[in-house]
């Protein structure tokens, strides 16, 4: 039996179990609640980040980790729904952090613990212009929300050394009616322009297919430098400060980009990656507003999309956790929520291998 069959069976079996549990009742949203203490959660994080643990230890730790991560789904939904209501012309999507990303972060930052990780639940607001970014975030920050603003970072006016740009705000969730979530439930909101999102997607896609952690500034130095320089070009296009350690002279930036591109054929490689996966297996009943589990299999060059209604959030989370637990190195899986399938593709083009916008932009810049 091949891996794809296994994943199909997982979805089918969990769906049947969920339907039986409904017992002909009208489906309602059922949210995971936290079941473990702070110390148990932190211990689970340390365990999964240890590459020498036994399979039994890892399985037990994943039970704790998945419960803690899944418990962020309700706070994430509340905050994302508020953002969607306030910004109907923006692309607003939400996701639970992937296990691979959680483990990688714990490995890179030994002093970090799972209980304090600020982006287990994250939502992204994508708008057209810089002005809209600041207008949107300021309206949200000054609104009558009960959540507690824990930290904020303006990576637009002060880009990261990697070239990453976005405005981050981290809120500690607070509810007067669902007190069980009034623990250390941290939700990260990212506000960015479409141009900034285009850059970040290209970095992520290049990293995925070269099996390097470009997002964490780990990989080929020339490739990393290429994206830093491109980010500075994008900065100038948006009349914002360029990335530190780069010039603000547009001609000099383009000159260095051309040199690196001629050396490594980065734009051509990205163009080839954009059509590497050309078969998307979509459900016939894609929901207009709900949850999606995306499974990108690099070896088979296949994307599978499983969609779930809003009332099936528990089922969607269980499917996500189960598939991730198989630990297939060729499979990249993510659970996201979006108001439509088109919004999903716009927010996660790397899963649909669509970075044609970035490639087209680079060809204009380098011509």
PDB file of C-alpha atoms in Angstrom, residues 5 7 23 41 57 63 69 84-85 99 101 103 107 114 116 132 139 141 195 205 257 272 323 336 352 358 363 366:
ATOM      1  CA  UNK A   5      -3.476   5.421  -0.004  1.00  0.00           C
ATOM      2  CA  UNK A   7      -3.482   9.264   3.855  1.00  0.00           C
ATOM      3  CA  UNK A  23     -25.397  10.379  15.834  1.00  0.00           C
ATOM      4  CA  UNK A  41       3.628  21.105  27.843  1.00  0.00           C
ATOM      5  CA  UNK A  57       8.366   8.791  24.136  1.00  0.00           C
ATOM      6  CA  UNK A  63      -0.260  13.765  22.358  1.00  0.00           C
ATOM      7  CA  UNK A  69      -1.514  23.364  19.602  1.00  0.00           C
ATOM      8  CA  UNK A  84     -12.140  39.452   8.514  1.00  0.00           C
ATOM      9  CA  UNK A  85     -15.173  41.432   9.644  1.00  0.00           C
ATOM     10  CA  UNK A  99       4.992  20.312  13.647  1.00  0.00           C
ATOM     11  CA  UNK A 101       8.267  24.335  12.209  1.00  0.00           C
ATOM     12  CA  UNK A 103      10.425  21.379  16.326  1.00  0.00           C
ATOM     13  CA  UNK A 107      15.986  23.262  18.175  1.00  0.00           C
ATOM     14  CA  UNK A 114       6.599  25.297  23.999  1.00  0.00           C
ATOM     15  CA  UNK A 116       5.548  30.428  25.576  1.00  0.00           C
ATOM     16  CA  UNK A 132      -3.372  49.941   4.275  1.00  0.00           C
ATOM     17  CA  UNK A 139      -7.677  50.158  13.766  1.00  0.00           C
ATOM     18  CA  UNK A 141      -5.006  47.787  18.036  1.00  0.00           C
ATOM     19  CA  UNK A 195       4.552  42.486  -2.498  1.00  0.00           C
ATOM     20  CA  UNK A 205       9.246  27.743  -1.890  1.00  0.00           C
ATOM     21  CA  UNK A 257      21.184  40.643  -8.175  1.00  0.00           C
ATOM     22  CA  UNK A 272      10.783  25.786 -13.208  1.00  0.00           C
ATOM     23  CA  UNK A 323      -1.090  12.786   9.017  1.00  0.00           C
ATOM     24  CA  UNK A 336      -5.528  26.450   7.385  1.00  0.00           C
ATOM     25  CA  UNK A 352      -0.003  25.413  -5.242  1.00  0.00           C
ATOM     26  CA  UNK A 358       7.459  36.833  -8.273  1.00  0.00           C
ATOM     27  CA  UNK A 363      12.168  39.429 -15.101  1.00  0.00           C
ATOM     28  CA  UNK A 366      16.437  42.268 -14.470  1.00  0.00           C
TER      29      UNK A 366
END
